[in-house]
Coordinates of C-alpha atoms and ligand atoms in Angstrom, one line a residue:
M1 CA -24.3 -12.7 -2.3
P2 CA -21.3 -14.8 -1.0
I3 CA -19.6 -12.9 1.7
H4 CA -16.2 -14.7 2.1
R5 CA -16.4 -14.3 5.9
D6 CA -13.3 -16.5 6.6
L7 CA -11.2 -14.6 4.0
L8 CA -12.1 -11.2 5.4
Q9 CA -11.6 -12.3 8.9
R10 CA -8.2 -13.8 8.1
T11 CA -7.3 -10.5 6.3
Q12 CA -8.3 -8.6 9.4
D13 CA -6.1 -10.7 11.5
L14 CA -3.1 -10.1 9.1
A15 CA -3.8 -6.4 9.3
I16 CA -4.0 -6.4 13.1
E17 CA -0.9 -8.5 13.4
F18 CA 1.0 -6.0 11.2
L19 CA -0.2 -3.0 13.3
R20 CA 0.4 -4.8 16.6
T21 CA 4.1 -5.4 15.8
L22 CA 4.6 -2.2 13.9
D23 CA 6.7 -0.5 16.6
Q24 CA 8.8 -3.7 17.0
R25 CA 9.8 -4.2 13.4
P26 CA 12.9 -2.4 12.0
V27 CA 11.5 0.8 10.8
G28 CA 13.2 0.5 7.4
R29 CA 15.4 -2.3 6.3
P30 CA 17.7 -2.8 3.4
V31 CA 15.9 -5.1 1.0
D32 CA 16.9 -6.3 -2.4
F33 CA 14.5 -5.5 -5.2
T34 CA 15.2 -8.6 -7.1
T35 CA 14.7 -10.8 -4.1
L36 CA 11.4 -9.2 -3.4
T37 CA 10.1 -9.5 -6.9
A38 CA 11.3 -13.2 -6.9
R39 CA 9.5 -13.9 -3.6
A40 CA 6.2 -12.4 -4.7
G41 CA 6.4 -12.8 -8.5
G42 CA 6.6 -15.7 -10.9
P43 CA 5.0 -16.2 -14.3
L44 CA 1.5 -14.8 -15.1
P45 CA -0.8 -17.5 -13.6
N46 CA -3.0 -19.3 -16.1
D47 CA -5.5 -20.5 -13.6
G48 CA -6.8 -18.8 -10.5
E49 CA -6.0 -19.7 -6.9
D50 CA -8.0 -19.8 -3.7
A51 CA -8.4 -16.2 -2.5
A52 CA -7.2 -16.9 1.0
Q53 CA -4.1 -18.5 -0.3
V54 CA -3.4 -15.5 -2.5
I55 CA -3.7 -13.2 0.4
E56 CA -1.5 -15.3 2.7
H57 CA 1.1 -15.5 0.0
L58 CA 1.0 -11.8 -0.8
A59 CA 1.3 -10.8 2.9
R60 CA 4.2 -13.3 3.5
A61 CA 6.1 -12.6 0.3
I62 CA 6.2 -8.8 0.5
D63 CA 6.7 -8.5 4.2
P64 CA 10.4 -7.8 4.0
G65 CA 9.6 -4.9 1.7
L66 CA 7.1 -3.2 4.0
I67 CA 8.4 -0.1 5.7
A68 CA 6.9 0.9 9.1
T69 CA 5.7 4.3 7.7
P70 CA 2.5 4.2 9.8
G71 CA 4.6 3.5 12.9
P72 CA 5.8 5.9 15.6
R73 CA 9.5 6.2 14.7
Y74 CA 9.3 6.8 10.9
F75 CA 10.5 10.4 10.4
G76 CA 11.3 10.3 6.6
F77 CA 9.9 12.7 4.1
V78 CA 6.7 14.1 5.5
I79 CA 4.5 11.0 5.9
G80 CA 2.1 10.6 8.8
G81 CA 0.3 7.4 9.8
A82 CA -3.3 6.3 9.9
L83 CA -5.6 7.3 12.9
P84 CA -7.6 4.3 14.1
A85 CA -11.0 5.8 13.0
A86 CA -9.5 6.8 9.6
L87 CA -8.1 3.4 9.0
A88 CA -11.4 1.7 10.0
A89 CA -13.3 4.1 7.7
D90 CA -10.9 3.3 4.9
W91 CA -11.5 -0.4 5.3
L92 CA -15.2 0.3 4.9
T93 CA -14.5 2.5 1.9
S94 CA -13.1 -0.5 0.2
A95 CA -16.0 -2.8 1.3
W96 CA -18.6 -0.2 0.2
D97 CA -16.6 0.4 -3.0
Q98 CA -18.5 3.6 -3.8
N99 CA -17.7 5.5 -6.9
A100 CA -17.3 9.0 -5.5
F101 CA -17.8 10.5 -9.0
S102 CA -21.2 11.9 -8.5
F103 CA -24.3 12.1 -6.4
A104 CA -26.0 9.6 -8.6
S105 CA -23.1 7.1 -8.3
S106 CA -22.9 7.6 -4.5
P107 CA -25.2 9.9 -2.5
A108 CA -23.3 8.8 0.6
A109 CA -19.9 9.9 -0.8
A110 CA -21.3 13.2 -2.0
A111 CA -22.9 14.0 1.3
V112 CA -19.8 13.0 3.4
E113 CA -17.4 14.9 1.2
D114 CA -19.7 17.9 1.6
I115 CA -19.7 17.6 5.4
A116 CA -15.9 17.0 5.5
A117 CA -15.3 20.0 3.2
R118 CA -17.2 22.3 5.5
W119 CA -15.4 21.0 8.6
L120 CA -12.0 21.5 6.8
L121 CA -12.8 25.1 5.9
E122 CA -13.8 25.9 9.4
L123 CA -10.7 24.2 10.8
F124 CA -8.4 26.2 8.5
G125 CA -10.3 29.4 9.1
L126 CA -11.2 29.8 5.5
P127 CA -14.4 31.4 4.0
A128 CA -17.3 29.0 4.1
G129 CA -18.0 29.7 0.4
C130 CA -14.7 28.2 -0.8
S131 CA -15.1 25.2 -3.0
V132 CA -13.3 22.0 -2.1
G133 CA -12.0 19.0 -4.1
F134 CA -10.7 15.7 -2.8
T135 CA -7.6 14.7 -4.8
T136 CA -5.0 11.9 -4.7
G137 CA -2.5 14.2 -2.9
C138 CA -1.1 17.6 -2.7
T139 CA 0.5 17.4 -6.1
M140 CA -2.9 17.1 -7.7
A141 CA -4.4 19.6 -5.2
N142 CA -1.7 22.1 -6.4
F143 CA -2.6 21.2 -10.0
T144 CA -6.3 21.9 -9.2
G145 CA -5.7 25.2 -7.5
L146 CA -3.4 26.4 -10.2
A147 CA -5.8 25.3 -12.9
A148 CA -8.5 27.5 -11.3
A149 CA -5.9 30.3 -11.2
R150 CA -5.2 29.8 -14.9
H151 CA -8.9 30.0 -15.7
A152 CA -9.4 33.2 -13.7
L153 CA -6.3 35.0 -15.0
F154 CA -7.1 34.2 -18.7
R155 CA -10.6 35.3 -18.1
Q156 CA -9.2 38.7 -17.2
L157 CA -7.7 38.7 -20.7
G158 CA -11.0 37.7 -22.3
W159 CA -9.6 34.3 -23.1
D160 CA -11.4 31.1 -22.3
V161 CA -8.4 28.9 -21.7
E162 CA -10.3 25.6 -21.3
R163 CA -12.0 26.1 -24.7
Q164 CA -9.3 28.0 -26.6
G165 CA -6.2 26.4 -25.1
L166 CA -2.8 28.0 -24.8
Q167 CA -1.6 27.9 -28.4
G168 CA -1.8 31.6 -29.6
S169 CA -3.0 32.8 -26.2
P170 CA -2.0 36.0 -24.5
R171 CA 0.5 35.7 -21.6
I172 CA 0.2 35.4 -17.9
T173 CA 3.1 35.3 -15.5
V174 CA 3.7 32.7 -12.8
V175 CA 5.9 33.6 -9.8
A176 CA 7.3 31.1 -7.3
S177 CA 10.2 31.0 -4.9
D178 CA 13.5 29.3 -5.0
E179 CA 12.1 27.0 -2.4
S180 CA 8.8 26.2 -3.9
H181 CA 8.0 22.4 -3.8
V182 CA 8.7 20.4 -6.9
S183 CA 5.0 19.6 -7.2
I184 CA 4.3 23.2 -8.0
F185 CA 6.5 22.9 -11.1
A186 CA 5.0 19.5 -11.9
A187 CA 1.6 21.1 -11.8
L188 CA 2.7 24.0 -14.0
Q189 CA 4.2 21.6 -16.6
M190 CA 1.0 19.7 -16.8
L191 CA -1.0 23.0 -17.1
G192 CA 1.1 24.1 -20.1
L193 CA 2.4 27.0 -18.1
G194 CA 6.0 25.8 -18.4
R195 CA 8.4 25.1 -15.6
D196 CA 11.1 27.3 -17.1
Q197 CA 8.7 30.3 -17.6
V198 CA 8.4 30.8 -13.8
V199 CA 9.9 33.9 -12.2
R200 CA 11.8 32.7 -9.2
I201 CA 12.0 34.8 -6.0
P202 CA 15.0 34.3 -3.7
T203 CA 14.4 33.1 -0.1
D204 CA 16.0 33.9 3.2
E205 CA 18.1 31.6 5.5
Q206 CA 15.0 29.6 6.6
G207 CA 13.6 29.2 3.0
R208 CA 11.0 31.9 3.2
M209 CA 10.2 34.0 0.2
R210 CA 11.7 37.5 0.4
T211 CA 8.9 39.9 0.0
G212 CA 11.2 42.8 -1.0
D213 CA 12.3 40.8 -4.0
L214 CA 8.7 39.8 -4.7
R215 CA 7.6 43.4 -4.8
A216 CA 10.5 44.3 -7.2
A217 CA 9.7 41.3 -9.5
I218 CA 6.0 42.2 -9.5
A219 CA 6.7 45.8 -10.5
A220 CA 8.4 44.6 -13.6
I221 CA 5.5 42.3 -14.7
D222 CA 2.7 43.7 -16.8
T223 CA 0.6 40.6 -17.4
P224 CA -1.9 38.9 -15.2
L225 CA -0.1 37.5 -12.2
L226 CA -0.1 34.1 -10.4
V227 CA 2.0 33.9 -7.3
C228 CA 2.7 30.5 -5.5
A229 CA 3.5 30.8 -1.8
Q230 CA 4.3 28.1 0.6
A231 CA 3.1 27.3 4.1
G232 CA 5.6 24.8 5.5
N233 CA 8.9 24.3 3.8
V234 CA 9.7 20.6 3.4
N235 CA 13.1 21.1 4.9
T236 CA 12.8 23.7 7.6
G237 CA 9.0 23.9 8.1
A238 CA 9.2 27.6 7.7
F239 CA 6.3 29.7 6.3
D240 CA 6.4 32.3 3.6
P241 CA 5.0 35.7 5.0
I242 CA 1.6 35.0 3.5
S243 CA -0.1 38.2 4.7
E244 CA 2.5 40.5 3.1
I245 CA 2.5 38.4 -0.1
A246 CA -1.3 38.5 -0.3
E247 CA -1.2 42.3 -0.1
C248 CA 1.4 42.6 -3.0
V249 CA -0.5 40.1 -5.1
H250 CA -3.9 41.5 -4.6
D251 CA -2.7 45.1 -5.2
R252 CA -2.1 43.8 -8.7
S253 CA -5.3 41.9 -9.0
G254 CA -3.2 38.8 -9.0
W255 CA -4.0 35.3 -7.8
L256 CA -2.3 33.9 -4.7
H257 CA -2.0 30.1 -4.4
V258 CA -0.7 28.6 -1.2
D259 CA 0.9 25.1 -1.1
G260 CA 0.2 24.1 2.5
A261 CA 0.7 20.3 2.1
F262 CA 1.5 19.8 5.8
G263 CA 1.9 23.4 7.1
L264 CA -1.8 24.4 6.6
W265 CA -2.6 22.1 9.5
A266 CA -0.9 24.6 11.8
T267 CA -4.0 26.8 11.4
A268 CA -5.9 24.2 13.4
S269 CA -3.8 25.0 16.4
P270 CA -4.3 28.3 18.4
V271 CA -0.5 28.0 19.3
Y272 CA 0.8 27.9 15.7
R273 CA -2.0 29.7 13.7
H274 CA 0.0 32.9 13.8
L275 CA 2.5 31.4 11.4
L276 CA -0.1 31.5 8.7
R277 CA -1.3 35.1 9.3
G278 CA -3.3 36.1 6.1
V279 CA -3.8 32.6 4.8
E280 CA -7.6 33.3 4.6
L281 CA -6.7 35.8 1.8
A282 CA -5.3 33.1 -0.5
D283 CA -7.3 32.5 -3.7
S284 CA -6.5 28.8 -3.7
L285 CA -4.8 26.4 -1.3
A286 CA -3.6 22.9 -1.4
V287 CA -3.2 20.5 1.6
D288 CA -2.7 16.8 2.3
C289 CA -4.8 14.7 4.6
H290 CA -2.5 11.7 4.2
K291 CA 0.3 13.7 5.9
W292 CA -0.5 15.5 9.1
L293 CA -4.2 14.6 9.5
N294 CA -3.0 11.0 9.5
V295 CA -5.5 9.4 7.1
P296 CA -4.4 6.5 5.0
Y297 CA -3.2 7.2 1.5
D298 CA -4.3 8.7 -0.6
C299 CA -5.9 12.1 0.0
G300 CA -5.2 15.7 -0.8
I301 CA -7.5 18.7 -0.7
A302 CA -7.8 21.7 -3.1
L303 CA -9.6 24.7 -1.7
V304 CA -10.6 27.6 -4.0
R305 CA -12.2 30.9 -3.1
D306 CA -13.6 31.6 -6.6
R307 CA -15.9 28.6 -7.0
S308 CA -16.8 29.5 -10.6
A309 CA -13.1 29.5 -11.6
H310 CA -12.6 26.1 -9.9
H311 CA -15.7 24.7 -11.5
A312 CA -14.8 26.0 -14.9
A313 CA -11.3 24.5 -14.7
M314 CA -12.5 21.0 -13.6
S315 CA -16.0 20.3 -14.7
L316 CA -16.8 17.9 -17.4
S317 CA -20.1 17.3 -18.9
A318 CA -21.7 14.6 -20.9
A319 CA -25.3 13.9 -21.8
Y320 CA -25.5 10.9 -19.4
Y321 CA -24.1 12.9 -16.4
A322 CA -27.5 14.5 -15.7
Q323 CA -27.6 15.5 -12.1
P324 CA -30.6 15.5 -9.8
A325 CA -32.1 19.0 -9.2
D326 CA -31.8 18.9 -5.5
C327 CA -28.1 17.8 -5.4
A328 CA -25.9 20.2 -3.6
R329 CA -22.6 18.6 -4.5
E330 CA -21.2 16.8 -7.6
N331 CA -17.8 15.6 -6.5
H332 CA -16.4 15.5 -10.0
D333 CA -16.8 19.2 -10.4
W334 CA -13.9 20.0 -8.2
V335 CA -11.1 17.5 -9.2
P336 CA -9.4 16.3 -12.3
E337 CA -10.7 12.7 -12.0
A338 CA -14.1 11.3 -12.8
S339 CA -14.5 7.8 -11.2
R340 CA -12.5 7.6 -8.0
R341 CA -12.3 6.3 -4.4
A342 CA -14.6 7.9 -1.8
R343 CA -11.9 9.7 0.1
G344 CA -14.3 11.6 2.2
F345 CA -15.1 8.8 4.6
A346 CA -11.6 8.5 6.1
V347 CA -11.3 12.4 6.4
Y348 CA -14.7 12.5 8.1
A349 CA -13.7 9.8 10.5
A350 CA -10.4 11.4 11.3
I351 CA -11.9 14.8 12.0
K352 CA -14.8 13.4 14.0
S353 CA -12.7 11.1 16.1
L354 CA -10.3 13.9 17.1
G355 CA -12.5 17.0 17.0
R356 CA -11.0 20.5 16.7
N357 CA -9.2 20.1 20.0
G358 CA -7.8 16.7 19.2
I359 CA -6.4 17.9 15.9
A360 CA -4.8 21.0 17.5
E361 CA -3.4 18.7 20.2
M362 CA -1.9 16.3 17.6
I363 CA -0.3 19.1 15.7
E364 CA 1.1 20.7 18.8
R365 CA 2.4 17.4 20.1
C366 CA 4.3 16.7 16.9
C367 CA 5.9 20.2 17.1
T368 CA 6.8 19.7 20.7
L369 CA 8.3 16.3 19.9
A370 CA 10.3 17.8 17.1
R371 CA 11.8 20.3 19.5
R372 CA 12.6 17.5 21.9
M373 CA 14.4 15.6 19.2
A374 CA 16.4 18.8 18.3
D375 CA 17.3 19.4 21.9
H376 CA 18.5 15.8 22.4
L377 CA 20.5 15.8 19.2
S378 CA 22.0 19.2 19.8
R379 CA 23.7 17.9 22.9
G380 CA 25.7 15.4 20.8
A381 CA 29.3 16.2 20.0
G382 CA 29.7 17.8 16.6
V383 CA 26.0 17.9 16.0
R384 CA 24.4 21.0 14.6
I385 CA 20.7 21.8 14.1
L386 CA 20.5 23.8 10.9
N387 CA 17.0 25.2 11.1
D388 CA 14.8 27.2 13.5
V389 CA 12.5 24.4 14.7
V390 CA 9.3 26.3 14.2
L391 CA 7.1 23.4 13.3
N392 CA 7.6 19.6 13.0
Q393 CA 10.8 19.6 10.8
V394 CA 14.4 19.3 12.1
L395 CA 17.5 19.5 9.9
V396 CA 20.7 18.1 11.3
R397 CA 24.3 18.1 10.3
F398 CA 27.0 15.9 11.7
G399 CA 30.7 16.7 12.1
N400 CA 30.3 19.5 9.5
S401 CA 31.0 17.3 6.6
D402 CA 28.8 16.0 3.8
A403 CA 30.4 12.6 3.9
F404 CA 30.1 12.1 7.6
T405 CA 26.5 13.3 7.6
A406 CA 25.7 10.8 4.8
E407 CA 27.4 8.1 6.8
V408 CA 25.4 8.8 9.9
I409 CA 22.2 8.7 7.9
R410 CA 23.1 5.4 6.4
K411 CA 23.9 3.9 9.8
V412 CA 20.7 5.1 11.3
Q413 CA 18.7 3.7 8.4
E414 CA 20.5 0.3 8.9
D415 CA 20.1 0.4 12.6
G416 CA 16.3 0.3 12.2
T417 CA 15.3 2.0 15.5
C418 CA 13.9 4.9 13.4
W419 CA 14.1 6.0 9.8
L420 CA 14.8 9.4 8.3
S421 CA 16.1 10.7 5.0
A422 CA 18.7 13.0 3.7
T423 CA 18.3 16.4 2.0
T424 CA 20.5 19.2 0.8
W425 CA 20.1 22.5 2.6
H426 CA 22.1 25.6 1.5
G427 CA 24.5 23.3 -0.4
M428 CA 25.1 21.1 2.6
H429 CA 24.1 17.5 3.0
A430 CA 21.7 17.2 6.0
M431 CA 19.6 14.7 7.9
R432 CA 15.9 15.6 7.7
I433 CA 13.5 14.6 10.5
S434 CA 9.8 15.1 10.2
V435 CA 7.5 14.3 13.2
S436 CA 4.1 13.8 11.6
N437 CA 2.7 10.7 13.2
W438 CA -0.2 10.6 15.6
S439 CA 1.3 7.8 17.6
T440 CA 4.7 9.1 18.2
S441 CA 5.5 9.5 21.9
E442 CA 8.2 11.1 24.0
A443 CA 9.7 7.6 24.5
D444 CA 9.9 7.1 20.7
I445 CA 11.8 10.4 20.4
D446 CA 14.2 9.5 23.2
L447 CA 14.8 6.1 21.8
S448 CA 15.4 7.5 18.3
A449 CA 17.6 10.4 19.4
A450 CA 19.7 7.9 21.4
A451 CA 20.0 5.7 18.2
I452 CA 21.0 8.6 16.1
L453 CA 23.6 9.8 18.6
R454 CA 25.0 6.3 18.8
C455 CA 25.4 6.2 15.0
S456 CA 27.2 9.6 15.1
K457 CA 29.8 8.8 17.7
P458 CA 32.7 11.2 17.1
A459 CA 35.1 8.1 17.1
D460 CA 33.6 7.4 13.6
A461 CA 34.4 10.9 12.4
P462 CA 36.9 11.2 9.6
Ligands
PLP1 C1 4.4 16.5 0.1 C2 4.3 17.8 -0.4 C3 3.7 18.1 -1.7 C4 3.2 16.9 -2.6 O1 2.2 16.2 -2.0 P1 1.9 14.7 -2.5 O2 0.7 14.4 -1.6 O3 3.1 13.9 -2.3 O4 1.4 14.8 -3.9 C5 3.6 19.4 -2.1 N1 4.1 20.4 -1.4 C6 4.7 20.2 -0.2 C7 5.1 21.4 0.6 C8 4.8 18.9 0.4 O5 5.4 18.7 1.5

């Protein structure tokens, strides 16, 4: 088979050059969509071009539109970069081009997902019997966990929801908080459970579900119960009191789902694990590997205590899907997709390259750096930190005005030293900083804090 050695080596050079200069390029830069599409686009080609030319052209044309999200000073959303071992494994994943669908389509992908799944359960301190699915991200991990919940709760009612559907079904009730992530509602809308049917529980000043209100709401519910809690608020990083929530939910034989997209990684650290007390009691959990584990996109994980509910909600069967008798794992039993990327390789490489201690150290380092950022910024005139910095998230307000805060964010984004985004917190416009990248150093924080303070000089205040 032709191996295109020159093409792949040139591609490797392009990738290395991007990574080598990652911390020197402006982290985000204003780019015009039309310019970008004009640079890269053109009419549908009738005839093919040399592959090396195509790659050179692609890399050159879209370069102005690349954001340094894998770099050390990108603090927008909750992103994370790519650990060296994870990136390398991801390159091989493309070269190997395995279909992670089943044992038959890739014994390697089935085995490695099984290994990575066991490691993840141990890292998170969850029961070894939980089932684990590798999804595109946490939205689909939430979907998967909630689908398992839907199965189990309808089973309590003697209703096989996968076969009978929701039309004419008895009712179950879904409870979430005022601060539940939008992906919970996206998952519920896809599951036919209806965004607007959700009972919403108020939250405290850090965005944590109020358990008193939860108890009162549950007392008024007489159907099977699904409660969605959150480990790691996207704005403040705060954790719902999972142990207390689990107790109320299980008193009612309800199902507790925990969205721990980034926050669940705190269980990997002896210093931060206490924030998730009771998490092992959850019936299902969702977490991202492409956020804080720092594997390349895309990878989320669904973890479910009741394997049979998980299996019933996700499995598909066809005559030609026959599985070998000695197969321990069929990847497709635990996720919505059939054919898909072999996501386990990068997760395996990330965990193996850091080990339990290295993961704990990475999580703790990000949290320490977030506090360092908050300390630097809080010394600026008119700067206020809005949240208790309990994890890796920092919320900042400038000059106590929405307009000025928006202006500072715009200037920082233009400046290019670092990149961060805006949010609304308790009705106020705020800067949101997330420290989630393995490569961020104290020097990156110091440089970024100085840039932010420069952009927020009181002289510019209205
Ligand atoms: C990012 C995030 C999600 C969604 O995850 P995706 O990987 O973007 O699908 C869900 N919940 C929380 C708390 C998040 O931070």
